[in-house]
PDB file of C-alpha atoms in Angstrom:
ATOM      1  CA  MET A   1     118.158 110.066  72.526  1.00  0.00           C
ATOM      2  CA  ILE A   2     115.407 111.007  70.084  1.00  0.00           C
ATOM      3  CA  ALA A   3     111.867 109.889  70.717  1.00  0.00           C
ATOM      4  CA  LYS A   4     111.138 106.828  68.571  1.00  0.00           C
ATOM      5  CA  THR A   5     107.408 107.384  68.441  1.00  0.00           C
ATOM      6  CA  ARG A   6     105.108 110.210  69.390  1.00  0.00           C
ATOM      7  CA  VAL A   7     103.070 110.463  72.528  1.00  0.00           C
ATOM      8  CA  PRO A   8      99.421 110.064  71.471  1.00  0.00           C
ATOM      9  CA  HIS A   9      96.773 112.727  71.999  1.00  0.00           C
ATOM     10  CA  PHE A  10      94.615 111.984  75.040  1.00  0.00           C
ATOM     11  CA  SER A  11      90.965 112.924  75.338  1.00  0.00           C
ATOM     12  CA  SER A  12      90.989 112.730  79.149  1.00  0.00           C
ATOM     13  CA  GLU A  13      93.347 112.658  82.095  1.00  0.00           C
ATOM     14  CA  ALA A  14      92.151 109.130  82.892  1.00  0.00           C
ATOM     15  CA  GLN A  15      93.122 107.982  79.389  1.00  0.00           C
ATOM     16  CA  GLU A  16      96.578 109.552  79.757  1.00  0.00           C
ATOM     17  CA  ARG A  17      97.061 108.010  83.205  1.00  0.00           C
ATOM     18  CA  LYS A  18      96.186 104.556  81.853  1.00  0.00           C
ATOM     19  CA  PHE A  19      98.612 105.020  78.941  1.00  0.00           C
ATOM     20  CA  TRP A  20     101.555 105.963  81.199  1.00  0.00           C
ATOM     21  CA  GLU A  21     100.786 103.110  83.591  1.00  0.00           C
ATOM     22  CA  GLU A  22     101.277 100.711  80.673  1.00  0.00           C
ATOM     23  CA  HIS A  23     104.148 102.397  78.771  1.00  0.00           C
ATOM     24  CA  ASP A  24     107.749 103.350  79.504  1.00  0.00           C
ATOM     25  CA  SER A  25     108.613 106.962  78.654  1.00  0.00           C
ATOM     26  CA  THR A  26     112.142 106.057  77.481  1.00  0.00           C
ATOM     27  CA  GLY A  27     111.222 105.620  73.828  1.00  0.00           C
ATOM     28  CA  LEU A  28     108.560 108.330  73.828  1.00  0.00           C
ATOM     29  CA  VAL A  29     110.169 111.322  75.525  1.00  0.00           C
ATOM     30  CA  ASP A  30     113.509 112.955  74.734  1.00  0.00           C
ATOM     31  CA  TRP A  31     114.672 113.481  78.321  1.00  0.00           C
ATOM     32  CA  SER A  32     117.841 115.293  77.144  1.00  0.00           C
ATOM     33  CA  LYS A  33     115.597 118.284  76.391  1.00  0.00           C
ATOM     34  CA  ALA A  34     113.857 118.189  79.758  1.00  0.00           C
ATOM     35  CA  LYS A  35     114.070 121.299  81.935  1.00  0.00           C
ATOM     36  CA  ARG A  36     113.829 121.467  85.693  1.00  0.00           C
ATOM     37  CA  ILE A  37     110.842 123.474  86.903  1.00  0.00           C
ATOM     38  CA  ARG A  38     109.520 124.586  90.273  1.00  0.00           C
ATOM     39  CA  LEU A  39     105.898 124.271  91.285  1.00  0.00           C
ATOM     40  CA  PRO A  40     105.767 126.445  94.410  1.00  0.00           C
ATOM     41  CA  ASN A  41     101.987 126.275  94.807  1.00  0.00           C
ATOM     42  CA  LEU A  42     101.731 122.497  94.507  1.00  0.00           C
ATOM     43  CA  LYS A  43     100.505 121.098  97.778  1.00  0.00           C
ATOM     44  CA  PRO A  44     101.267 117.513  98.742  1.00  0.00           C
ATOM     45  CA  SER A  45      98.228 115.316  99.124  1.00  0.00           C
ATOM     46  CA  THR A  46      97.283 114.554 102.693  1.00  0.00           C
ATOM     47  CA  GLN A  47      95.292 111.894 104.460  1.00  0.00           C
ATOM     48  CA  SER A  48      93.487 112.180 107.763  1.00  0.00           C
ATOM     49  CA  ILE A  49      94.377 109.660 110.433  1.00  0.00           C
ATOM     50  CA  SER A  50      93.108 108.901 113.888  1.00  0.00           C
ATOM     51  CA  LEU A  51      95.771 108.800 116.572  1.00  0.00           C
ATOM     52  CA  ARG A  52      95.091 107.917 120.183  1.00  0.00           C
ATOM     53  CA  LEU A  53      97.436 109.590 122.662  1.00  0.00           C
ATOM     54  CA  PRO A  54      97.491 109.586 126.429  1.00  0.00           C
ATOM     55  CA  VAL A  55      95.768 112.726 127.725  1.00  0.00           C
ATOM     56  CA  HIS A  56      98.923 113.979 129.451  1.00  0.00           C
ATOM     57  CA  THR A  57     100.924 113.593 126.207  1.00  0.00           C
ATOM     58  CA  LEU A  58      98.379 115.566 124.218  1.00  0.00           C
ATOM     59  CA  GLU A  59      98.313 118.262 126.906  1.00  0.00           C
ATOM     60  CA  ARG A  60     102.099 118.575 126.734  1.00  0.00           C
ATOM     61  CA  ILE A  61     101.967 118.819 122.932  1.00  0.00           C
ATOM     62  CA  LYS A  62      99.264 121.486 123.104  1.00  0.00           C
ATOM     63  CA  ALA A  63     101.304 123.455 125.670  1.00  0.00           C
ATOM     64  CA  ALA A  64     104.398 123.277 123.444  1.00  0.00           C
ATOM     65  CA  ALA A  65     102.343 124.401 120.444  1.00  0.00           C
ATOM     66  CA  ASN A  66     100.804 127.242 122.428  1.00  0.00           C
ATOM     67  CA  ALA A  67     104.262 128.428 123.493  1.00  0.00           C
ATOM     68  CA  ARG A  68     105.239 128.547 119.790  1.00  0.00           C
ATOM     69  CA  ASP A  69     101.906 130.088 118.772  1.00  0.00           C
ATOM     70  CA  VAL A  70     101.153 127.329 116.263  1.00  0.00           C
ATOM     71  CA  PRO A  71      98.313 124.804 116.012  1.00  0.00           C
ATOM     72  CA  TYR A  72      99.185 121.610 117.864  1.00  0.00           C
ATOM     73  CA  GLN A  73      98.460 119.405 114.830  1.00  0.00           C
ATOM     74  CA  SER A  74     100.924 121.469 112.782  1.00  0.00           C
ATOM     75  CA  LEU A  75     103.549 121.052 115.475  1.00  0.00           C
ATOM     76  CA  ILE A  76     103.021 117.292 115.481  1.00  0.00           C
ATOM     77  CA  LYS A  77     103.554 117.229 111.695  1.00  0.00           C
ATOM     78  CA  VAL A  78     106.757 119.275 112.012  1.00  0.00           C
ATOM     79  CA  TRP A  79     108.103 117.011 114.745  1.00  0.00           C
ATOM     80  CA  LEU A  80     107.303 113.875 112.776  1.00  0.00           C
ATOM     81  CA  GLU A  81     108.969 115.229 109.642  1.00  0.00           C
ATOM     82  CA  GLU A  82     112.063 116.286 111.634  1.00  0.00           C
ATOM     83  CA  LYS A  83     112.305 112.837 113.202  1.00  0.00           C
ATOM     84  CA  LEU A  84     111.950 111.094 109.835  1.00  0.00           C
ATOM     85  CA  SER A  85     114.497 113.393 108.167  1.00  0.00           C
ATOM     86  CA  GLY A  86     117.050 113.209 110.973  1.00  0.00           C
TER      87      GLY A  86
END
């Protein structure tokens, strides 16, 4: 498929974002020429949350993290991701 029209020049990222929110890329981008790329340094966005746990549960998590020599919050994230993926 050949692009029917050209993608306009954008003067800001906000302008480009607004354009793509309102337009479908099908007629503007020739996806047959697209190449897969890797972005190894791209970090996913995160959001802080507040989570109340029983003291004994948090102590057990901290002990498990200490035994693995990792921060307990990192261990919680790993466990959550494993549970969601499994």
